[in-house]
Amino acid sequence: MPDTASRPGMLEQQAHRLSAVGDWTLPHYARLRDAVARVHEADSVDLTKLGELDTSGASLLVDLLGPDAVLEVAQWAPGLPPERQALLEAVAEASRTSPVPPPAPRPAPLAALASLGQIVEQLARQQLQLIAFIGLTLSTLLTTLLTPWRWRPTSLVAHVQQTGLNAIPIVALLTFLVGAVVAFLGATVLRDFGATIYTVNLVAYAFLREFGVLLAAILLAGRTASAFTAQIGSMKANEELDALRAQGLDPMELLVLPRVLAMTISLPILTLIGMLCGMFGGALVCAMALDISFAQFLAIVQRDIPLGHFLVGIAKAPLFAFVIAVIGCLEGFKAEASAQSVGEHTTSSVVQSIFMVILLDALAALFFMEMGW
Amino acid sequence: MRGSEPIVEIRGLVNRFGRHVVHDGLDLDIRRGEILGVVGGSGTGKSVLLRSIVGLKRPDGGSIRVFGEELQRLPSSRRASIERRFGVLFQRGALFSSLNLQENVALPLIEHAGLSRVDAERLARVKLALAGLPADAARLDPAALSGGMIKRAALARALALDPEVLFLDEPTAGLDPIGAAAFDRLLVTLRDALGFSVFLVTHDLDTLYSSCDRVAVIAQKRVLVADTLSVVEATDDPWIRDYFHGPRGRAANKAAQQSTLPEGERR
């Protein structure tokens, strides 16, 4: 359809006969449709002055005359070239078998109520599924622990590398920066009391108890939970999970366990690295802005900070790791066979795992405070 | 309408991935209104050829002239307007999974033809019906479809803008024989009605015999022969002999002859 010398399509009324003039093609669709809508009844139309014709134009002619009349095009427009006739007949045949399906209408307030209900129900089901999945993971873990020949060290090591080793630079950098920021904050506030020396305690307390584990966990929730969901989700979309099951292999054992175990190994190590880097960031600020040397910093830490704080912090790491990995894997299993769905579940897994990490951290803080640890 | 006027001319095409040469000096024409079947063993670069023509892969050498213009040398806006005259059906359908069928077909109509959503979806339903899908399929999501329905929906989307050249990558692969035969008939019907040219990559011998006007055989990194089936069959080449005169080739040939006999000589 060369667009040179195109004349806009028109519907002309001459005496008692309609005449289709010009190009009945896609670019003129909107105007032609209005013209067709204005005609009330017609059983034939003069096609001798018709220019180009494509499926959209043909479908308009079908709208104008009705499919049955167009199917008999050979009778009322014998001069039409056979390929035009074939086009009109094909479109008429297609239109006859396609009555417009009615869209499902629903009043707006009702729809809002319905979607609210759906969200609540979905949330409840999500928590139930999470608990069930945790149970399934634990029971698979137990049965696998008892059968050492089913352990998968290769897969485990590969995942430790991906989730742990490869995350070291970003965790180290981030905790270092936050450590420096905390030290600056502490120095600014404590200067008024002439107690800048306590900046050391502030940084050490913060990173040993909370920030080390929390920052590492949040980073892994963003970095690894999303990766788990995307991996398992696209495997599911590609029917790979079904292929595993059909071969009598358990996706829980093959896919979930190595990921969960790798996370529970990686996160405590990353937490330790985070604590060290955070305190190093704090120490650097202390040395440069407060004239507290590294030796002094270490001496204060050694004198004032009991081991208990470190234990409180590091003890939370395996728990957070387990929750993050389980949520990441579960969301992957819940994904459906579309790019949209994998994306939605990846988002959901990151949001859920960060939420759960912070929630658990708050509960743990309450618990440790009440226990006086 | 059908003539020998070439609308796509490929001369001396070279494609390579790293050190692996796929095409080396490949020549091929697509003529207006014909259905050109492209066959070749697995890994001979049929899909790569298709991707080079539609502009998804930059060739490493040679020229591809489409509608008389060299695609590689055109500014991107001009190239986009030429690529709009192509319709492509990918091997696995490649329907947008976040849209339902009528939205899939309506998308190019809204984006390129500037139709309103209501008009575009209305026209999309006509195209879906043209491709042989039932009316109630229009609102289904691609994930809910069978293989045959995906191919038909992808064909409807490829036809959305009334393309002048339709590129099909193994359209009947994975369909049952009845569905595949119906797809072949549909293709010929639509070609006769809409007058487009078809570049058809296929492994399906029945498709070759029932719908192709010419067949191009890709082997040894170039097109060995591109001509009518009878000429191609008679070509003296071990691969072609095995392909067309093996048990499946003979069966397809026989089936095609039987089905065309009552209607007389078709081509």
XYZ file of C-alpha atoms in Angstrom:
640
model
C 0.000 0.000 0.000
C 2.128 2.921 -1.156
C 1.147 6.046 0.705
C 1.783 8.215 -2.339
C -1.293 9.640 -4.077
C -3.578 8.499 -1.305
C -7.005 10.047 -1.252
C -8.844 10.072 2.045
C -11.671 7.570 2.131
C -15.216 8.917 2.064
C -18.759 7.694 1.966
C -20.774 9.645 -0.589
C -24.537 9.726 -0.928
C -25.537 10.004 -4.609
C -29.258 9.920 -5.323
C -30.320 6.799 -3.480
C -27.087 4.983 -3.673
C -24.124 5.069 -1.305
C -20.681 5.171 -2.816
C -17.363 4.357 -1.160
C -14.720 6.701 -2.501
C -10.983 6.929 -1.935
C -8.761 4.832 0.313
C -10.555 2.819 2.946
C -7.461 2.184 5.022
C -6.238 2.353 8.598
C -5.148 6.038 8.597
C -8.715 7.107 7.745
C -10.386 4.686 10.141
C -11.715 7.119 12.750
C -13.374 9.434 10.207
C -14.806 6.594 8.150
C -16.225 4.976 11.241
C -18.142 8.164 12.062
C -19.431 8.302 8.485
C -20.550 4.685 8.650
C -22.254 5.256 12.008
C -24.403 8.017 10.464
C -25.917 5.662 7.856
C -28.982 3.890 9.143
C -29.679 1.264 6.587
C -27.939 0.119 3.464
C -27.853 -3.121 1.590
C -25.342 -2.281 -1.079
C -22.713 0.291 -1.833
C -21.001 1.388 -5.020
C -17.384 0.260 -4.867
C -16.246 1.349 -8.332
C -14.444 4.468 -7.089
C -12.787 2.670 -4.196
C -9.053 3.299 -3.864
C -6.985 1.183 -1.485
C -8.698 -1.258 0.828
C -7.295 -3.063 3.845
C -8.788 -5.127 6.637
C -9.847 -2.098 8.653
C -11.687 -0.641 5.650
C -13.211 -4.010 4.889
C -14.373 -4.323 8.476
C -16.065 -0.904 8.188
C -17.851 -2.008 5.006
C -19.011 -5.059 6.922
C -20.279 -2.790 9.713
C -22.108 -0.714 7.115
C -23.838 -3.498 5.231
C -23.871 -6.371 7.670
C -21.842 -9.555 7.174
C -24.530 -11.402 5.242
C -24.786 -8.750 2.551
C -21.018 -8.532 2.210
C -20.740 -12.292 1.783
C -22.812 -11.868 -1.376
C -20.498 -9.148 -2.666
C -20.030 -10.974 -5.956
C -23.691 -10.360 -6.786
C -23.964 -6.629 -6.158
C -20.415 -5.638 -7.106
C -19.439 -7.953 -9.941
C -16.753 -5.588 -11.210
C -14.678 -5.921 -8.029
C -11.309 -7.681 -8.500
C -11.328 -11.202 -7.069
C -8.734 -10.459 -4.348
C -10.893 -7.576 -3.076
C -13.875 -9.905 -3.014
C -11.833 -12.491 -1.153
C -10.753 -9.876 1.403
C -14.319 -8.683 1.976
C -15.612 -12.224 2.264
C -12.866 -13.206 4.708
C -13.558 -10.206 6.936
C -17.319 -10.717 6.707
C -16.929 -14.350 7.675
C -14.748 -13.336 10.629
C -17.176 -10.628 11.750
C -20.132 -12.958 11.559
C -18.525 -15.335 14.007
C -17.434 -12.561 16.352
C -20.295 -10.846 18.126
C -18.776 -8.267 20.451
C -18.455 -9.872 23.880
C -19.922 -7.568 26.521
C -17.456 -6.102 29.007
C -18.212 -7.009 32.609
C -19.529 -3.840 34.292
C -19.431 -3.318 38.034
C -20.366 -0.239 40.095
C -17.344 1.593 41.480
C -18.064 1.422 45.262
C -18.745 -2.287 45.014
C -15.547 -2.825 43.050
C -13.521 -0.948 45.697
C -15.089 -3.054 48.445
C -14.425 -6.224 46.501
C -10.776 -5.349 45.918
C -10.342 -4.473 49.607
C -11.738 -7.873 50.508
C -9.463 -9.538 48.000
C -6.399 -7.814 49.447
C -7.268 -8.815 53.019
C -7.963 -12.386 52.015
C -4.750 -12.468 50.023
C -2.734 -11.161 52.983
C -4.187 -13.773 55.295
C -3.530 -16.534 52.785
C -0.007 -15.244 52.238
C 0.854 -15.554 55.952
C -0.662 -19.016 56.089
C 1.331 -20.061 53.054
C 4.515 -18.652 54.565
C 4.045 -20.643 57.766
C 3.269 -23.786 55.785
C 6.305 -23.261 53.592
C 8.558 -22.754 56.619
C 7.261 -26.031 58.002
C 7.862 -27.783 54.691
C 11.403 -26.389 54.492
C 12.198 -27.507 58.042
C 10.830 -31.004 57.530
C 12.739 -31.372 54.257
C 15.834 -30.126 56.051
C 15.417 -32.710 58.798
C 14.906 -35.647 56.444
C 17.834 -34.528 54.309
C 20.093 -34.092 57.340
C 19.541 -37.737 58.212
C 20.541 -38.884 54.721
C 24.023 -37.477 54.050
C 24.199 -38.900 50.507
C 21.492 -36.435 49.524
C 23.450 -33.395 50.625
C 24.381 -31.068 47.784
C 27.674 -29.385 48.669
C 28.334 -28.079 45.133
C 25.060 -26.237 44.910
C 25.483 -24.981 48.476
C 28.947 -23.587 47.814
C 27.801 -21.939 44.581
C 24.980 -20.196 46.408
C 27.281 -19.151 49.270
C 29.477 -17.537 46.658
C 26.564 -15.727 44.998
C 24.790 -14.590 48.141
C 27.741 -14.172 50.491
C 31.105 -13.680 48.843
C 29.805 -11.492 46.017
C 27.908 -9.302 48.494
C 30.954 -8.502 50.653
C 32.008 -5.278 48.833
C 28.590 -3.647 48.979
C 27.966 -4.673 52.605
C 31.424 -3.465 53.645
C 31.078 -0.126 51.868
C 27.574 0.560 53.138
C 28.248 -0.271 56.788
C 31.488 1.727 56.647
C 29.577 4.795 55.488
C 26.791 4.365 58.025
C 29.423 3.879 60.748
C 31.009 7.190 59.810
C 27.621 8.923 59.787
C 26.718 7.546 63.231
C 30.048 8.741 64.603
C 29.495 12.230 63.212
C 25.996 12.339 64.705
C 27.292 11.138 68.054
C 30.131 13.649 68.038
C 27.768 16.535 67.254
C 25.265 15.672 69.991
C 27.766 14.599 72.641
C 30.028 17.639 72.162
C 27.484 19.796 74.016
C 27.923 17.583 77.077
C 31.662 17.396 76.697
C 31.279 13.667 76.318
C 32.609 13.124 72.807
C 34.586 10.155 74.076
C 31.307 8.243 74.301
C 31.063 8.361 70.504
C 33.139 5.194 70.625
C 30.559 3.457 72.780
C 27.732 4.711 70.588
C 29.262 3.314 67.413
C 30.244 0.018 69.015
C 26.853 -0.501 70.688
C 24.939 0.421 67.542
C 26.868 -1.826 65.209
C 27.287 -4.817 67.471
C 23.662 -4.956 68.579
C 21.676 -3.617 65.639
C 23.193 -1.968 62.623
C 25.593 -4.677 61.558
C 22.964 -7.351 61.273
C 20.156 -5.071 60.174
C 22.063 -3.442 57.332
C 23.438 -6.749 56.086
C 19.989 -8.340 56.268
C 18.268 -5.497 54.434
C 20.933 -5.555 51.740
C 20.548 -9.284 51.269
C 16.773 -8.938 51.245
C 17.089 -6.566 48.325
C 19.880 -8.398 46.613
C 19.211 -12.073 47.208
C 15.515 -12.510 47.997
C 14.759 -10.872 44.650
C 17.279 -13.107 42.886
C 15.769 -16.255 44.432
C 12.260 -15.223 43.402
C 13.301 -14.382 39.859
C 15.285 -17.604 39.459
C 12.598 -19.920 40.758
C 9.811 -17.875 39.158
C 11.273 -18.076 35.681
C 12.034 -21.762 36.192
C 8.379 -22.218 36.982
C 7.312 -20.190 33.955
C 9.517 -22.443 31.821
C 7.945 -25.599 33.342
C 11.343 -26.549 34.780
C 9.807 -27.190 38.207
C 7.324 -29.590 36.634
C 10.197 -31.287 34.820
C 11.965 -31.812 38.154
C 8.851 -33.252 39.785
C 8.172 -35.477 36.772
C 11.654 -36.966 37.204
C 10.865 -37.728 40.826
C 13.100 -34.937 42.116
C 11.993 -32.657 44.920
C 12.336 -28.932 44.144
C 12.357 -28.263 47.884
C 15.444 -30.370 48.281
C 17.155 -29.279 45.062
C 16.336 -25.601 44.946
C 15.133 -24.385 48.316
C 17.435 -26.126 50.779
C 20.745 -25.056 49.202
C 19.497 -21.466 48.989
C 18.221 -21.361 52.570
C 21.358 -22.986 53.963
C 23.623 -20.745 51.893
C 21.836 -17.700 53.282
C 22.093 -18.922 56.885
C 25.812 -19.396 56.355
C 26.379 -16.127 54.479
C 24.431 -13.660 56.558
C 26.272 -14.237 59.895
C 29.590 -13.823 58.080
C 28.376 -10.691 56.334
C 27.052 -9.435 59.670
C 30.497 -9.827 61.198
C 32.041 -7.987 58.265
C 29.372 -5.301 58.592
C 30.098 -4.841 62.310
C 33.834 -4.547 61.676
C 33.476 -2.121 58.777
C 30.921 0.012 60.628
C 33.199 0.297 63.639
C 36.113 1.043 61.344
C 34.108 3.861 59.768
C 33.348 5.178 63.252
C 36.983 4.841 64.319
C 38.133 6.751 61.256
C 35.818 9.651 62.055
C 36.935 9.526 65.694
C 40.577 9.653 64.649
C 40.115 12.478 62.173
C 37.521 14.695 63.836
C 37.738 13.922 67.558
C 41.422 13.134 68.096
C 40.658 9.664 69.396
C 43.361 7.418 67.978
C 42.730 3.880 66.763
C 44.576 2.476 69.777
C 42.413 4.507 72.132
C 39.284 3.459 70.252
C 40.184 -0.208 70.578
C 41.100 0.203 74.243
C 37.720 1.767 75.011
C 35.876 -0.924 73.104
C 37.810 -3.596 74.965
C 37.168 -1.970 78.346
C 33.522 -0.905 78.003
C 31.770 -3.304 75.647
C 30.986 -6.785 76.951
C 30.864 -9.748 74.564
C 27.118 -10.049 75.113
C 26.347 -7.224 72.703
C 28.139 -9.010 69.891
C 26.285 -12.235 70.659
C 22.913 -10.471 70.718
C 23.630 -9.031 67.279
C 25.042 -12.084 65.593
C 22.368 -14.400 67.029
C 19.730 -12.625 64.979
C 21.575 -13.193 61.700
C 20.646 -16.854 61.049
C 16.997 -16.127 61.859
C 16.858 -13.181 59.475
C 18.677 -15.192 56.821
C 16.211 -18.045 57.082
C 13.199 -15.744 56.801
C 14.640 -13.838 53.831
C 15.552 -16.997 51.926
C 12.226 -18.692 52.621
C 10.224 -15.667 51.495
C 12.354 -15.340 48.358
C 11.854 -18.993 47.427
C 8.144 -19.073 48.272
C 7.391 -16.018 46.137
C 9.210 -17.730 43.279
C 6.956 -20.765 43.600
C 3.893 -18.521 43.647
C 4.803 -16.778 40.378
C 2.802 -17.617 37.289
C 3.896 -18.086 33.707
C 4.167 -14.444 32.741
C 6.782 -11.729 32.924
C 4.296 -9.531 34.782
C 3.731 -12.113 37.478
C 7.442 -12.807 38.020
C 7.965 -9.054 38.413
C 5.109 -8.683 40.882
C 6.334 -11.546 43.011
C 9.917 -10.272 42.980
C 8.692 -6.920 44.295
C 6.552 -8.658 46.853
C 9.426 -10.832 48.069
C 11.699 -7.818 48.653
C 8.987 -5.827 50.430
C 7.930 -8.784 52.562
C 11.433 -9.811 53.548
C 12.509 -6.272 54.528
C 9.271 -5.891 56.480
C 9.781 -9.191 58.257
C 13.420 -8.375 59.066
C 12.508 -5.068 60.683
C 9.526 -6.563 62.497
C 11.588 -9.422 63.891
C 14.345 -6.998 64.862
C 11.877 -4.885 66.827
C 10.494 -7.944 68.593
C 14.024 -9.154 69.342
C 14.973 -5.737 70.751
C 11.956 -5.889 73.096
C 12.825 -9.413 74.134
C 16.494 -8.666 74.805
C 15.596 -5.543 76.727
C 13.178 -7.403 78.986
C 15.765 -10.108 79.521
C 18.342 -7.474 80.408
C 20.858 -8.861 77.865
C -0.645 -8.699 -7.917
C 1.745 -11.609 -7.626
C 4.776 -10.989 -9.777
C 8.508 -11.299 -9.836
C 9.101 -7.835 -8.389
C 11.401 -8.347 -5.386
C 10.474 -6.418 -2.258
C 13.363 -7.763 -0.201
C 16.761 -8.278 -1.832
C 19.579 -9.838 0.154
C 23.037 -9.770 -1.401
C 26.223 -11.246 0.021
C 24.905 -11.387 3.575
C 27.479 -12.295 6.227
C 26.518 -13.142 9.793
C 28.810 -14.468 12.461
C 28.771 -14.997 16.198
C 32.320 -14.667 17.450
C 34.314 -17.001 15.240
C 31.301 -19.061 14.254
C 30.228 -18.035 10.743
C 26.517 -18.566 10.144
C 26.033 -16.950 6.745
C 28.738 -16.280 4.220
C 27.699 -14.555 1.003
C 24.005 -15.397 1.186
C 21.727 -14.140 -1.634
C 17.937 -14.279 -1.534
C 14.897 -12.380 -2.850
C 11.386 -12.184 -1.507
C 8.933 -11.339 -4.278
C 5.665 -9.493 -3.926
C 2.727 -11.703 -3.006
C 4.601 -14.989 -2.798
C 4.893 -17.457 0.048
C 8.589 -18.246 0.312
C 9.423 -21.311 2.371
C 12.882 -21.362 3.969
C 14.226 -24.753 4.984
C 17.514 -26.011 6.268
C 18.940 -28.239 8.957
C 18.912 -27.170 12.588
C 21.533 -24.512 13.244
C 21.899 -23.388 9.617
C 20.774 -19.889 10.533
C 17.190 -19.696 9.292
C 16.041 -17.713 12.288
C 19.192 -15.580 12.157
C 18.350 -14.733 8.547
C 14.842 -13.719 9.581
C 16.200 -11.582 12.416
C 18.671 -9.897 10.048
C 15.931 -8.938 7.594
C 13.584 -7.492 10.189
C 16.456 -5.564 11.767
C 16.833 -7.417 15.071
C 20.382 -8.463 14.230
C 22.915 -6.237 12.531
C 24.541 -8.161 9.670
C 28.331 -8.387 9.673
C 28.489 -7.839 5.924
C 26.494 -7.657 2.710
C 23.364 -5.691 1.992
C 19.665 -6.085 2.656
C 17.426 -3.905 0.510
C 13.814 -3.663 1.592
C 11.267 -1.899 -0.655
C 14.270 -0.662 -2.638
C 16.062 0.896 0.329
C 19.107 -0.228 2.239
C 17.884 -0.720 5.804
C 21.291 -0.407 7.473
C 21.995 2.996 5.964
C 18.667 4.624 6.822
C 18.188 6.941 9.791
C 16.325 5.197 12.568
C 13.050 7.110 12.090
C 12.844 6.131 8.426
C 13.793 2.580 9.311
C 11.025 2.375 11.897
C 8.462 3.416 9.293
C 9.694 0.633 6.988
C 9.718 -1.913 9.782
C 6.107 -0.991 10.420
C 5.335 -2.623 7.075
C 6.626 -5.929 8.449
C 4.678 -8.402 10.520
C 6.623 -10.943 12.530
C 5.389 -14.128 14.171
C 8.044 -15.415 16.554
C 8.707 -19.066 17.154
C 7.042 -19.172 20.543
C 4.444 -16.498 19.837
C 6.030 -13.826 22.042
C 2.616 -12.483 23.027
C 2.860 -9.825 25.719
C 1.978 -11.776 28.826
C 0.648 -8.787 30.734
C -1.992 -8.011 28.092
C -4.960 -10.065 26.997
C -5.323 -11.113 23.361
C -7.297 -8.174 22.062
C -4.952 -5.769 23.857
C -2.000 -7.574 22.303
C -3.398 -7.010 18.814
C -4.678 -3.516 19.624
C -1.292 -2.274 20.902
C 0.285 -1.565 17.461
C -3.027 -0.111 16.262
C -3.057 2.358 19.143
C 0.670 3.132 19.026
C 1.215 3.365 15.274
C -2.165 3.995 13.676
C -3.349 6.351 16.402
C -6.726 4.694 16.860
C -8.733 5.151 20.031
C -8.734 2.196 22.399
C -12.347 1.300 21.604
C -11.739 1.338 17.836
C -8.468 -0.542 18.163
C -9.957 -3.306 20.281
C -12.907 -3.605 17.938
C -10.568 -4.006 14.977
C -8.393 -6.347 17.045
C -11.369 -8.658 17.535
C -11.903 -8.758 13.767
C -8.222 -9.681 13.284
C -8.441 -12.382 15.933
C -11.471 -13.804 14.183
C -9.643 -13.582 10.837
C -6.859 -15.650 12.383
C -9.479 -18.235 13.299
C -9.897 -17.622 17.017
C -13.344 -17.854 18.639
C -14.961 -14.623 19.841
C -14.704 -15.441 23.543
C -10.903 -15.767 23.293
C -10.451 -12.013 22.914
C -10.287 -11.371 26.645
C -8.121 -14.360 27.563
C -4.572 -13.951 28.815
C -1.809 -15.561 26.747
C -0.949 -17.880 29.661
C -4.382 -19.499 29.329
C -3.918 -20.494 25.669
C -2.973 -23.730 23.949
C -0.060 -23.821 21.505
C -2.286 -23.562 18.447
C -4.209 -20.607 19.852
C -0.958 -18.815 20.705
C 0.186 -19.185 17.083
C -3.127 -17.847 15.798
C -3.122 -14.934 18.228
C 0.478 -14.137 17.285
C -0.558 -14.230 13.619
C -3.404 -11.820 14.373
C -0.921 -9.469 16.042
C 1.502 -9.776 13.128
C -1.391 -8.840 10.808
C -2.506 -5.892 12.943
C -1.112 -3.148 10.719
C -1.826 -4.949 7.412
C 1.848 -5.664 6.749
C 3.263 -6.076 3.274
C 5.662 -8.799 4.331
C 4.893 -11.367 6.958
C 7.766 -13.214 8.638
C 6.813 -16.502 10.235
C 9.277 -18.517 12.312
C 8.131 -22.128 12.376
C 4.432 -21.293 12.676
C 3.247 -24.899 12.635
C 5.898 -26.327 14.979
C 4.250 -27.900 17.981
C 0.770 -27.965 16.444
C -1.182 -31.158 15.901
C -1.468 -32.173 12.206
C -5.067 -30.961 11.967
C -4.199 -27.623 13.534
C -1.121 -27.324 11.327
C -3.114 -28.036 8.150
C -5.737 -25.492 9.215
C -2.971 -22.941 9.810
C -1.539 -23.611 6.327
C -4.953 -23.100 4.724
C -5.512 -19.952 6.775
C -2.197 -18.548 5.618
C -2.993 -19.111 1.931
C -6.503 -17.682 2.349
C -5.223 -14.571 4.062
C -2.417 -14.137 1.552
C -4.908 -14.344 -1.317
C -7.240 -11.901 0.425
C -4.722 -9.408 1.782
C -1.989 -9.781 -0.828
C 1.042 -9.788 1.491
C 4.289 -11.699 0.926
C 5.326 -14.391 3.360
C 8.793 -15.402 4.526
C 8.170 -18.738 6.163
C 10.844 -20.562 8.135
C 9.660 -24.108 8.608
C 10.554 -27.725 9.175
C 7.096 -28.840 8.196
C 7.159 -30.603 4.833
C 3.370 -30.547 4.605
C 3.466 -26.757 4.856
C 6.016 -26.600 2.056
C 3.927 -28.752 -0.236
C 0.559 -27.229 0.587
C 1.268 -23.511 0.725
C 4.678 -22.385 -0.539
C 5.161 -20.850 -3.983
C 8.939 -21.039 -3.785
C 11.322 -22.812 -1.467
C 14.797 -21.641 -0.449
C 17.207 -24.205 0.939
C 19.879 -22.888 3.312
C 22.972 -25.065 3.632
C 26.720 -24.488 3.646
C 26.207 -20.913 4.943
C 24.279 -19.724 1.878
C 21.138 -20.362 -0.133
C 21.730 -23.499 -2.184
C 18.667 -23.081 -4.340
C 15.550 -20.929 -4.274
C 12.889 -21.950 -6.726
C 9.617 -23.817 -7.120
C 9.345 -27.109 -5.284
C 9.779 -29.246 -8.379
C 13.087 -27.533 -9.217
C 14.296 -27.727 -5.635
C 13.405 -31.407 -5.384
C 15.390 -32.147 -8.527
C 18.503 -30.353 -7.270
C 21.457 -32.657 -6.922
C 22.571 -32.220 -3.337
C 22.824 -34.908 -0.672
C 20.985 -32.876 1.989
C 18.145 -31.920 -0.371
C 17.834 -35.531 -1.515
C 17.601 -36.761 2.068
C 15.179 -34.003 2.979
C 12.690 -34.260 0.143
C 13.065 -37.909 -0.804
C 13.236 -39.346 2.679
C 10.148 -41.154 4.010
C 8.539 -37.991 5.376
C 9.199 -35.990 2.213
C 7.627 -38.669 0.025
C 4.589 -38.926 2.283
C 4.066 -35.150 2.286
C 4.443 -35.025 -1.493
C 1.866 -37.777 -1.947
C -0.555 -36.132 0.463
C -0.199 -32.791 -1.319
C -0.837 -34.368 -4.723
C -3.930 -36.167 -3.504
C -5.382 -33.060 -1.919
C -4.781 -30.899 -4.988
C -6.011 -33.369 -7.600
C -9.754 -32.742 -7.207
C -9.277 -28.996 -7.548
C -7.113 -29.368 -10.580
C -3.736 -27.798 -11.084
C -3.145 -25.136 -8.448
C 0.125 -23.703 -9.495
